[in-house]
Coordinates of C-alpha atoms and ligand atoms in Angstrom, one line a residue:
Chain R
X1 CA -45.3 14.8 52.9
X2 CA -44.2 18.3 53.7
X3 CA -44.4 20.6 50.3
X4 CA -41.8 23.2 52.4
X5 CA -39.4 23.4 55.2
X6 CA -37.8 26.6 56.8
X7 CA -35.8 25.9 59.6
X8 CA -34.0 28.2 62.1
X9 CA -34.2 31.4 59.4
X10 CA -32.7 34.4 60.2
X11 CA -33.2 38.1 58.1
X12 CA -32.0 41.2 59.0
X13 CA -32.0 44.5 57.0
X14 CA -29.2 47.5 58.0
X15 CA -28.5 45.2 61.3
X16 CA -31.9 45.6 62.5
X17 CA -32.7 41.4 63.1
X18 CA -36.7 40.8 61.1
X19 CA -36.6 37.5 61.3
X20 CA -35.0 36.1 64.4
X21 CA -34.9 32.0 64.4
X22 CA -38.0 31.4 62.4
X23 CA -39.5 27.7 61.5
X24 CA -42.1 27.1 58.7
X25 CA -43.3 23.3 58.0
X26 CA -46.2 22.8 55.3
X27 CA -48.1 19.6 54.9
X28 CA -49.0 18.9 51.8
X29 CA -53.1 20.0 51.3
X30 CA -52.7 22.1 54.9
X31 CA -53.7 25.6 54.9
X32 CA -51.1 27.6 56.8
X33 CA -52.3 31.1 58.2
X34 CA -50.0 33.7 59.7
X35 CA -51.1 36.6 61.7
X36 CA -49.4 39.5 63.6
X37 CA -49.0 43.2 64.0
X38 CA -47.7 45.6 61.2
X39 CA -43.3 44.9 61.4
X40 CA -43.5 42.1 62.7
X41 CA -41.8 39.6 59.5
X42 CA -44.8 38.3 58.2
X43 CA -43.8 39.7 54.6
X44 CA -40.2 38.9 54.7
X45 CA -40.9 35.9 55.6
X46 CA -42.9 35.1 52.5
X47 CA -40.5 36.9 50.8
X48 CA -37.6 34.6 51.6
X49 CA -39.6 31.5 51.0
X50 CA -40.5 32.8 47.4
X51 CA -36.9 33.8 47.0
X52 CA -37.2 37.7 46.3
X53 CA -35.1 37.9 49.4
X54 CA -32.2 36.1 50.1
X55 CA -32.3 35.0 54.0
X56 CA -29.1 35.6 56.2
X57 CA -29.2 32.1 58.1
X58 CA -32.0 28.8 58.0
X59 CA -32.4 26.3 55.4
X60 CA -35.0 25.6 53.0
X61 CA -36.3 22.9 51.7
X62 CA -39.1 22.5 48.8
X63 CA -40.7 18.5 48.5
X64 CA -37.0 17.3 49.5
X65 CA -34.9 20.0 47.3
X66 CA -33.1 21.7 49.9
X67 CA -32.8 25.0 48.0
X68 CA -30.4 27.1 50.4
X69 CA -28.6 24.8 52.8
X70 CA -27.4 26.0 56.1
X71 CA -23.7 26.3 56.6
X72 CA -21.3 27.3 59.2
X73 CA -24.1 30.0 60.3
X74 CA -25.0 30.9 56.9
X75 CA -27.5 30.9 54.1
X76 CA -26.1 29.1 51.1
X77 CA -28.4 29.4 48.1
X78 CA -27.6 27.0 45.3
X79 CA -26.7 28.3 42.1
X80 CA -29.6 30.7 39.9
X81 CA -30.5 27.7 37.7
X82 CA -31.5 25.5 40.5
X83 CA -33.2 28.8 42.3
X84 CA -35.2 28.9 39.0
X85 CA -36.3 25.6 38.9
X86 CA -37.6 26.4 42.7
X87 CA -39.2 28.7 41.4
X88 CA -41.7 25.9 39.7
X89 CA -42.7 24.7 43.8
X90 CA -44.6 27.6 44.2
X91 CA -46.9 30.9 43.7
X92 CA -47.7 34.1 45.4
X93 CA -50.3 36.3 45.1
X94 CA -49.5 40.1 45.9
X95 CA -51.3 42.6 48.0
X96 CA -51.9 44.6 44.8
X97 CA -52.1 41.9 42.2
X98 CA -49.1 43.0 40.4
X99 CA -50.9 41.7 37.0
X100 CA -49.2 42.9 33.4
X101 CA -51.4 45.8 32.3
X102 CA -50.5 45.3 28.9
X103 CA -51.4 42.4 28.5
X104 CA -55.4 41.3 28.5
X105 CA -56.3 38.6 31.4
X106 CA -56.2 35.8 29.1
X107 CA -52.4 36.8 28.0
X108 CA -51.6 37.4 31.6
X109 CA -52.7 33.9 32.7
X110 CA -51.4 32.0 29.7
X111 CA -47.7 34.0 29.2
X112 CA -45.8 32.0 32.0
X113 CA -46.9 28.6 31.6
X114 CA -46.6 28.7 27.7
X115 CA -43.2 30.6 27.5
X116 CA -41.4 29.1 30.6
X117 CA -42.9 26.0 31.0
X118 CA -43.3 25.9 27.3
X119 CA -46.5 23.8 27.6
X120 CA -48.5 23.3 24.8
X121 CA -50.6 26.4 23.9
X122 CA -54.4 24.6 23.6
X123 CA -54.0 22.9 26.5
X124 CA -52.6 25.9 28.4
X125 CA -55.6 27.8 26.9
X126 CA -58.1 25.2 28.0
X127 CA -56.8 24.9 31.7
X128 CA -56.7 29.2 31.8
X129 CA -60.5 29.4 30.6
X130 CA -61.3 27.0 33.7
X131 CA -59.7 28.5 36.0
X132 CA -61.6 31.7 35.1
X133 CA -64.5 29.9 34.5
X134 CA -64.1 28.8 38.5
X135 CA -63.5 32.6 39.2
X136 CA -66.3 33.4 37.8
X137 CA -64.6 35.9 34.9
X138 CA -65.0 33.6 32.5
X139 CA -66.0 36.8 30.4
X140 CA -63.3 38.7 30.9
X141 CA -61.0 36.6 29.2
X142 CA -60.0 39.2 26.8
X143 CA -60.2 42.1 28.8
X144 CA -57.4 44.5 30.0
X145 CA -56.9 44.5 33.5
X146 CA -57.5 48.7 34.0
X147 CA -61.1 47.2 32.8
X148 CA -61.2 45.2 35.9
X149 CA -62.5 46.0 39.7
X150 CA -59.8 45.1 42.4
X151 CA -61.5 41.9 43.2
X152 CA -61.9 40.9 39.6
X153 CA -57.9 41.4 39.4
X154 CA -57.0 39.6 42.5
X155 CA -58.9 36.7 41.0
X156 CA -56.9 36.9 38.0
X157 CA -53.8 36.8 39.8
X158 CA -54.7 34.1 41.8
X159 CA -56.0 32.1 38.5
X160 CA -52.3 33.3 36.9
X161 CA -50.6 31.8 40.0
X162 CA -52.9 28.2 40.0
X163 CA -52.3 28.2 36.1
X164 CA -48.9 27.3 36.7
X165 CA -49.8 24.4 38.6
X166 CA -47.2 25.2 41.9
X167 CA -47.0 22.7 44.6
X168 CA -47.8 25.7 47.2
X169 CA -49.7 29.2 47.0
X170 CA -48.5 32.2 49.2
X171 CA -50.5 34.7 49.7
X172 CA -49.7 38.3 51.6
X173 CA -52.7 40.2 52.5
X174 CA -54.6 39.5 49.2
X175 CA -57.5 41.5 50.6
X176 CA -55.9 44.5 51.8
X177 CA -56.2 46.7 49.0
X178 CA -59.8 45.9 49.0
X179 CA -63.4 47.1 49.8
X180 CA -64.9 44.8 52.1
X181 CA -67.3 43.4 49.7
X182 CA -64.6 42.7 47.1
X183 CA -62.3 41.5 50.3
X184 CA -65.3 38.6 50.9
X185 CA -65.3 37.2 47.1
X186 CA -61.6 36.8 47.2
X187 CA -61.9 34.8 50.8
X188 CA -64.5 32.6 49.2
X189 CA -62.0 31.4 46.4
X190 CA -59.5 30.6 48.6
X191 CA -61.8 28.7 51.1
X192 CA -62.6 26.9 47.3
X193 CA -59.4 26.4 47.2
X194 CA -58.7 25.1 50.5
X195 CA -61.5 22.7 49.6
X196 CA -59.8 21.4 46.7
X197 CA -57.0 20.5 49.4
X198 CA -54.5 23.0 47.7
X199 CA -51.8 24.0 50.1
X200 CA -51.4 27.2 51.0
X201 CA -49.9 29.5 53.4
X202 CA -51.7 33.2 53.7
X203 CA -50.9 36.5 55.4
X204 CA -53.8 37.7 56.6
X205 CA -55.2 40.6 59.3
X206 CA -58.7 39.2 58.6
X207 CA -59.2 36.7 61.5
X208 CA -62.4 35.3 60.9
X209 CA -61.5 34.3 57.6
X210 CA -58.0 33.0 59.0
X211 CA -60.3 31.1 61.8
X212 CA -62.4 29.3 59.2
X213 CA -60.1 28.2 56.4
X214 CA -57.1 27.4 58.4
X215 CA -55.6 23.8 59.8
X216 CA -52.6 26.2 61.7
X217 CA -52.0 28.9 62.5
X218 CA -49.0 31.2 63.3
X219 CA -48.5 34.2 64.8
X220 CA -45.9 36.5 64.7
X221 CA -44.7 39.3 66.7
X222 CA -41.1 41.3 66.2
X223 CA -39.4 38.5 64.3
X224 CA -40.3 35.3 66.5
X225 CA -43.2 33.1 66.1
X226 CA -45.0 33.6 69.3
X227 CA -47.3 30.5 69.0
X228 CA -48.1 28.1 66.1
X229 CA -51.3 26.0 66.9
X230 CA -54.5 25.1 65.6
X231 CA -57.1 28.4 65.6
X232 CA -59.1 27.2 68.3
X233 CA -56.5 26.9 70.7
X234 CA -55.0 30.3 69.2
X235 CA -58.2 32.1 69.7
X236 CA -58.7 30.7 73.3
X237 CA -55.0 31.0 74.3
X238 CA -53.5 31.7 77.3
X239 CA -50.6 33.3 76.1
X240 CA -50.0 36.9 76.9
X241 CA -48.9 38.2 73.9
X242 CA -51.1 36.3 71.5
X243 CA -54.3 37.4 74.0
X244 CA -53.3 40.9 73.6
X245 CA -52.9 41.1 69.9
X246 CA -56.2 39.2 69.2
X247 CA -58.0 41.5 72.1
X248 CA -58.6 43.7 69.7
X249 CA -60.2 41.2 67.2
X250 CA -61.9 39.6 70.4
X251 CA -63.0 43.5 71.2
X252 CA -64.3 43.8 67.9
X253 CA -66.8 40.8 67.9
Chain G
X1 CA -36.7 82.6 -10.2
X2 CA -40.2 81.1 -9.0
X3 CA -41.2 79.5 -5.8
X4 CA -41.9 76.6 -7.5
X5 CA -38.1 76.8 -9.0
X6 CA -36.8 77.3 -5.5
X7 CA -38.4 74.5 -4.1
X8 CA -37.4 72.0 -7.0
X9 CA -33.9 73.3 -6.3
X10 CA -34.2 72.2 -2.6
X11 CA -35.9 69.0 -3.4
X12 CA -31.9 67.2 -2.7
X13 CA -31.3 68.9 0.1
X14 CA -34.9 67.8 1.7
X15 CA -33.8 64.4 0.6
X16 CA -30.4 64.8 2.4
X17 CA -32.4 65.9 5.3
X18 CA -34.5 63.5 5.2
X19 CA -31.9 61.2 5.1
X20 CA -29.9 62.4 8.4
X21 CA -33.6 62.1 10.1
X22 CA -33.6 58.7 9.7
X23 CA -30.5 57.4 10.0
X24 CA -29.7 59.4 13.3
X25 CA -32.9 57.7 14.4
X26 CA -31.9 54.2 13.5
X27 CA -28.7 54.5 14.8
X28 CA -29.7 56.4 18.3
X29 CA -33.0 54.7 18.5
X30 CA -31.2 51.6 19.8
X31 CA -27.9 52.7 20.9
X32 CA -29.7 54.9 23.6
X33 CA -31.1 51.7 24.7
X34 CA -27.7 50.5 25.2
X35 CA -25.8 53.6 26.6
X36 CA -29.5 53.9 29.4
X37 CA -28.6 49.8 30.1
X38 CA -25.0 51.2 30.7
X39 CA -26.0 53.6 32.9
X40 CA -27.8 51.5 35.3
X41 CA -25.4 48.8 35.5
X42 CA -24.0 47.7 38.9
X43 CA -20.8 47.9 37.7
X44 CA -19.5 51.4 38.8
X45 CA -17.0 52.2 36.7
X46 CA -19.3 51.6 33.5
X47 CA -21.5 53.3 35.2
X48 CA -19.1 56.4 35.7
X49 CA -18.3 56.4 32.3
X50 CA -21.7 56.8 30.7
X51 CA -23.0 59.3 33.2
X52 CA -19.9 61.4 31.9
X53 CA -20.4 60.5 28.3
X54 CA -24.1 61.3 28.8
X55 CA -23.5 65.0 30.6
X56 CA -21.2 66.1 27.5
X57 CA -23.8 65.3 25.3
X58 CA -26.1 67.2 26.8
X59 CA -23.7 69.7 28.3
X60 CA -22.5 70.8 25.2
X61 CA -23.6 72.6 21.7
X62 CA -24.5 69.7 18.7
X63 CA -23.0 72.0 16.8
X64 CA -19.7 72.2 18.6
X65 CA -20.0 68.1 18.5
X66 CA -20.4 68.5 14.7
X67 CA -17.5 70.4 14.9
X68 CA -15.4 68.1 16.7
X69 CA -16.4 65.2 14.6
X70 CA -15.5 66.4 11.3
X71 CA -12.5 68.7 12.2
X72 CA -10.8 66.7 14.7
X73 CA -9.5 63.2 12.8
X74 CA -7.4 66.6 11.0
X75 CA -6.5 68.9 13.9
X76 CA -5.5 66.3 16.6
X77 CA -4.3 63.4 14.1
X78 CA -3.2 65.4 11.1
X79 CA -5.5 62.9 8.9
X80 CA -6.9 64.9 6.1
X81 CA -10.3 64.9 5.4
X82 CA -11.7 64.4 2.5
X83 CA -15.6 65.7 1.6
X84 CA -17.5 62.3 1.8
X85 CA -16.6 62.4 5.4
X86 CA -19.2 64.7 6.0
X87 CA -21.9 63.0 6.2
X88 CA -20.4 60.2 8.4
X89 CA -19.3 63.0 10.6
X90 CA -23.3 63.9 10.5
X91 CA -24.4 61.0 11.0
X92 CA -22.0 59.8 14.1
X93 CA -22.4 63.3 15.6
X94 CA -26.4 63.1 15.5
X95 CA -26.4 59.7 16.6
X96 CA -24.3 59.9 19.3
X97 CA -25.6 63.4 21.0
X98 CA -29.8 61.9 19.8
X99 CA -28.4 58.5 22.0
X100 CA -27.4 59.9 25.1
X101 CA -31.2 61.7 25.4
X102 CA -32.9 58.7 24.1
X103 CA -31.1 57.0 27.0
X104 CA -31.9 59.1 29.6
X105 CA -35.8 58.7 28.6
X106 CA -35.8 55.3 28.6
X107 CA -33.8 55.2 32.1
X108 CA -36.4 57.6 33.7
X109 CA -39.1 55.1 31.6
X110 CA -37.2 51.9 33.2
X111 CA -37.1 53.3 36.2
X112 CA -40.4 54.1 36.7
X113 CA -42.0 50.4 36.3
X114 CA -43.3 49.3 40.0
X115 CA -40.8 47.0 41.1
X116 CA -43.6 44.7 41.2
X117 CA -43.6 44.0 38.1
X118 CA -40.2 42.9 38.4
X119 CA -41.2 40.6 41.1
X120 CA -44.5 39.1 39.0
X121 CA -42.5 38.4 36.5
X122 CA -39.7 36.6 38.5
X123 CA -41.9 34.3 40.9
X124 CA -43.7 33.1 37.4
X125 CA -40.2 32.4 36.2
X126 CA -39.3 34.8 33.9
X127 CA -35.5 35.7 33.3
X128 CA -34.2 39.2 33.6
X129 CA -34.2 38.9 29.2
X130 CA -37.6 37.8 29.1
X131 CA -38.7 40.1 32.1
X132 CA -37.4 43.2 29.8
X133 CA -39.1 42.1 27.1
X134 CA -42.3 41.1 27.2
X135 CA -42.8 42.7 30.4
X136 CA -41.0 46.3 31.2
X137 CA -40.1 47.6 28.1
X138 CA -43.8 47.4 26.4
X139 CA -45.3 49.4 29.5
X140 CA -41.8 51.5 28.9
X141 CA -42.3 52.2 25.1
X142 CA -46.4 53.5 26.0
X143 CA -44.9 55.8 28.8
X144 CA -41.6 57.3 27.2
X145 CA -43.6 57.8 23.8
X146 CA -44.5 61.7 24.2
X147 CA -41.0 62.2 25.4
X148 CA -39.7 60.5 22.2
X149 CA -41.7 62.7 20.4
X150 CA -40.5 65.7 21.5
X151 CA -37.0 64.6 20.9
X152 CA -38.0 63.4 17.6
X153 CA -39.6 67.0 16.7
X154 CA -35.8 68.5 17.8
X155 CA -34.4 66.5 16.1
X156 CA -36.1 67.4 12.4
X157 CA -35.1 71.2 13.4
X158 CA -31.8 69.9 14.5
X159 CA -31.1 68.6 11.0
X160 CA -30.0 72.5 10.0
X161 CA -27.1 72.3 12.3
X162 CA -25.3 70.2 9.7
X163 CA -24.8 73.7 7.9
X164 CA -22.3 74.3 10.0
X165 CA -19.9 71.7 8.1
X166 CA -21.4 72.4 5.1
X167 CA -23.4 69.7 4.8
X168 CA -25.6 69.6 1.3
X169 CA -28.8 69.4 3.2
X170 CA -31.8 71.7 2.8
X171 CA -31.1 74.5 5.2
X172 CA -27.5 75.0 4.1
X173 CA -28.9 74.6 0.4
X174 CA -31.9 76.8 1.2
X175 CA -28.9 79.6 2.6
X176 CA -27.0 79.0 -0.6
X177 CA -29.7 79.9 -2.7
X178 CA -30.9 82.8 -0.7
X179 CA -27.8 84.7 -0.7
X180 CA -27.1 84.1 -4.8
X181 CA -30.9 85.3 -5.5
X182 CA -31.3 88.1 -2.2
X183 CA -34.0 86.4 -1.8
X184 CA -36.1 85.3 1.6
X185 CA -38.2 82.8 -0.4
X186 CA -35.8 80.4 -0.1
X187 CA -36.0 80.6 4.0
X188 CA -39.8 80.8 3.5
X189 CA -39.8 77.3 1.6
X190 CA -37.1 75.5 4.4
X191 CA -39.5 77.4 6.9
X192 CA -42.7 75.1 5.5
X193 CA -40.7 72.2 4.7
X194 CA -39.9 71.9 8.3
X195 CA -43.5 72.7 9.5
X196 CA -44.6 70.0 7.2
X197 CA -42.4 67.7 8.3
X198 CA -43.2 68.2 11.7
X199 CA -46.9 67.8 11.6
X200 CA -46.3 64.8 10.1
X201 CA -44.3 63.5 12.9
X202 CA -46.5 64.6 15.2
X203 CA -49.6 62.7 13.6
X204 CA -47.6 59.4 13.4
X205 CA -46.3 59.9 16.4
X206 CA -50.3 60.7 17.8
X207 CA -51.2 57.3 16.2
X208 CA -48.8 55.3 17.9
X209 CA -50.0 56.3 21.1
X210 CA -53.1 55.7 20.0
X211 CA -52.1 52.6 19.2
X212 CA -50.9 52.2 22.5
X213 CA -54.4 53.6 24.8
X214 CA -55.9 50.0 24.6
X215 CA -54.7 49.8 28.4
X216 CA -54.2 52.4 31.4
Ligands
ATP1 N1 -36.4 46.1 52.1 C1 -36.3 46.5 53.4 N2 -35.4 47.3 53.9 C2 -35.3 47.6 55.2 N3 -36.2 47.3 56.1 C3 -37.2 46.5 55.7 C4 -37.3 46.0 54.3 N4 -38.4 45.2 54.2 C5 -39.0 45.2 55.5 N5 -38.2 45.9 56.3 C6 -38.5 46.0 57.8 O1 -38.7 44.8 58.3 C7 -39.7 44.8 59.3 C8 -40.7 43.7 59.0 O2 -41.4 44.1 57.8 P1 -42.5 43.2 57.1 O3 -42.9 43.9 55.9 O4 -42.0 41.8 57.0 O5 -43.7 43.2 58.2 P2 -45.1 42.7 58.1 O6 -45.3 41.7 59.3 O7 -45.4 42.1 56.8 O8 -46.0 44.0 58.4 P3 -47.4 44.4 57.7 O9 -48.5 43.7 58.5 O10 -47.4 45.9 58.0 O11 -47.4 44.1 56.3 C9 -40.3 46.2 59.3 O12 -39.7 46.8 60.4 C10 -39.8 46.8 58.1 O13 -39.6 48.1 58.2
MG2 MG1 -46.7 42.7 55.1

């Protein structure tokens, strides 16, 4: 069953086209890697499926709830209650964590799924302390996320994410505001992750990592996909484009 | 007459002043929070309004507010005005010029939350109520505090303008008394009530940011 569906989306800020005809299909339990140079949409494209941006043109469609239909050329969203419940499909996990710093990592995890999905608070609690437990903070439960190392918080925002049980995790570059040591605990969740057959789809410059955990894998250049296979026939491809941008990774091994 | 007399004789008037401290704080506390919502809004001509309200208010003398207050219901609509007015005409004047800087701090304060935040709090399915607060306005409150207290600290000084209408608080008291005795001990004792009361707005003021270091 496909978790999400973008077809044929279109974004442009101050007339300058981002997003020029782009498709995203998920399978439910696939792990969805996107790669390309700096510009080239990857961002704005997660943005538009997590709906902080609201795409010009394409459809969308979450486990069969087509959330903004295409008509006559153009994006039609359906109304903010329905584009809340959306909201339930799915996660994302920010570059720099974006965790509530007054609130302690316990709080942080626990806020959204007891006051929005107004489950019930022991359970919630339980479900929070395994989740840390499986990122290895179970310690940290009541500290303050200043207290933390960057790592330790992108855990915790990946544990705040999973606590609200979404159907599909987005990442953007969760590593990029990290050391490389840190950068290498935070791939081994998600490979955990992908393990557990969760679906995901992640922006990512590190390509090893991308190689390894992935079933697909997209890349992006200047708005259009450029190819969108599996990594072994990205990595040995014969496209131009695609050879050059991953010369440099190829140059680096 | 004694020190001691003096200051039993201002003992009202520090109750009166008291009294304008904490009222105009009440009220301005949370009308600023209004007026600073106003001033963001999308809509323009709200918008317009409350930047304009907002630049008199700080544009202009509190005094000469005071003035307008209590003397205008008589000059422009020939309503007399009887004495109890004056300390409505206080306490709008205080509350309206303290708003309009209490809502520019908290705008600068809202303003200044990473977007982030915002966005956290929206993909976890928080509404734009719920965002404000449990979200922004507690990281708000911890920033905006030491600019609070120095409006706070104004504010206890600011009291005295309410001489100018004659206003039975302690300075105008403390003025009365000075000119039937010749005597500066009565400025002396408004001089250390207001230095008292300070310091002890600054300590509580100290421990609510104390209060508030549990997180950076
Ligand atoms: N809010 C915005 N307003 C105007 N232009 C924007 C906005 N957001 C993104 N852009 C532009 O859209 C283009 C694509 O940006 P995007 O952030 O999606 O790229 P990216 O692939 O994520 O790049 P990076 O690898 O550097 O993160 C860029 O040229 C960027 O300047
Ligand atoms: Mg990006």
């Amino acid at each position: 069953m496909k978790v999400l569906e973008m077809n044929h989306v279109k974004k442009s800020f101050d007339n300058v086209e981002v997003l020029k005809d782009i498709n995203l299909h998920v399978e439910e339990g696939e792990v969805v890697s996107i790669i390309g140079p700096s510009g080239s949409g990857k961002t704005t494209l997660l943005r538009c499926a997590t709906l902080l941006e609201q795409m010009d043109d394409g459809n969308m469609i979450y486990l069969g709830d087509e959330v903004v239909k295409s008509i006559d050329g153009k994006s039609t969203y359906k109304d903010k209650k329905s584009q809340r419940n959306a909201l339930q499909y799915f996660g994302l996990v920010f570059q720099n964590f974006n965790l509530f710093p007054h609130q302690n990592v316990l709080k942080n995890i626990m806020g959204a799924p007891i006051k929005i999905q107004r489950r019930d608070k022991e359970e919630v609690r339980n479900q929070a302390m395994e989740l840390l437990k499986k990122m290895g903070l179970e310690d940290k439960a009541k500290s303050y996320p200043c207290q933390l190392s960057g790592g330790q918080k992108q855990r915790v925002s990946i544990a705040r994410a999973l606590c609200m049980n979404p159907k599909i995790l987005f990442f953007d570059e969760p590593t990029s505001a990290l050391d490389p040591e840190l950068t290498l605990e935070i791939l081994n969740v998600i490979k955990d992750l992908a393990a557990d057959k969760m679906t995901m789809v992640i922006v990512t410059h590190e390509m090893n990592f991308a190689r390894d955990v992935s079933d697909r894998m997209i890349f992006m250049d200047n708005g259009v996909v450029v190819e969108e296979t599996t990594p072994e026939e990205l990595f040995n491809s014969d496209n131009e484009r695609t050879r050059a941008f991953l010369g440099k990774y190829h140059d680096m091994m | 007459m004694s020190f001691i007399d003096i200051c039993l004789q201002l003992l009202p008037g520090m109750a009166v002043t008291i009294e304008i401290f904490l009222i105009t704080l009440i009220f301005s506390l949370p009308l600023g929070m209004l007026i600073a919502v106003g001033r963001m809004s999308k809509h323009k001509i709200i918008q317009y309004i409350i930047r304009v309200y907002i630049a008199i208010m700080r544009g202009t003398p509190l005094m000469l507010q005071l003035l307008v207050i209590y003397f205008g219901p008589y000059y422009i609509f020939g309503v007399s005005i009887d004495s109890s007015y004056r300390q409505i005409a206080v306490m709008i004047a205080f509350s309206l010029n303290y708003a309009a800087y209490f809502a520019e701090i908290y705008r600068s304060g809202i303003e200044s939350i990473d977007n982030g935040q915002r966005e956290a709090a929206y993909i976890l399915g928080y509404n734009k109520v719920q965002t404000f607060f449990s979200i922004i306005f507690p990281q708000v409150i911890k920033r905006i505090l030491p600019a609070i207290t120095n409006e706070v600290v104004t504010l206890v000084k600011d009291t005295s303008l309410a001489f100018s209408i004659a206003y039975a608080e302690m300075f105008t008291e403390a003025k009365r008394i000075a000119a039937a005795q010749t005597s500066m001990l009565p400025f002396v004792a408004a001089g250390i009530f207001y230095f008292v009361f300070n310091a002890l707005v600054a300590f509580i003021m100290k421990k609510a940011e104390d209060k508030l270091n549990y997180y950076s």
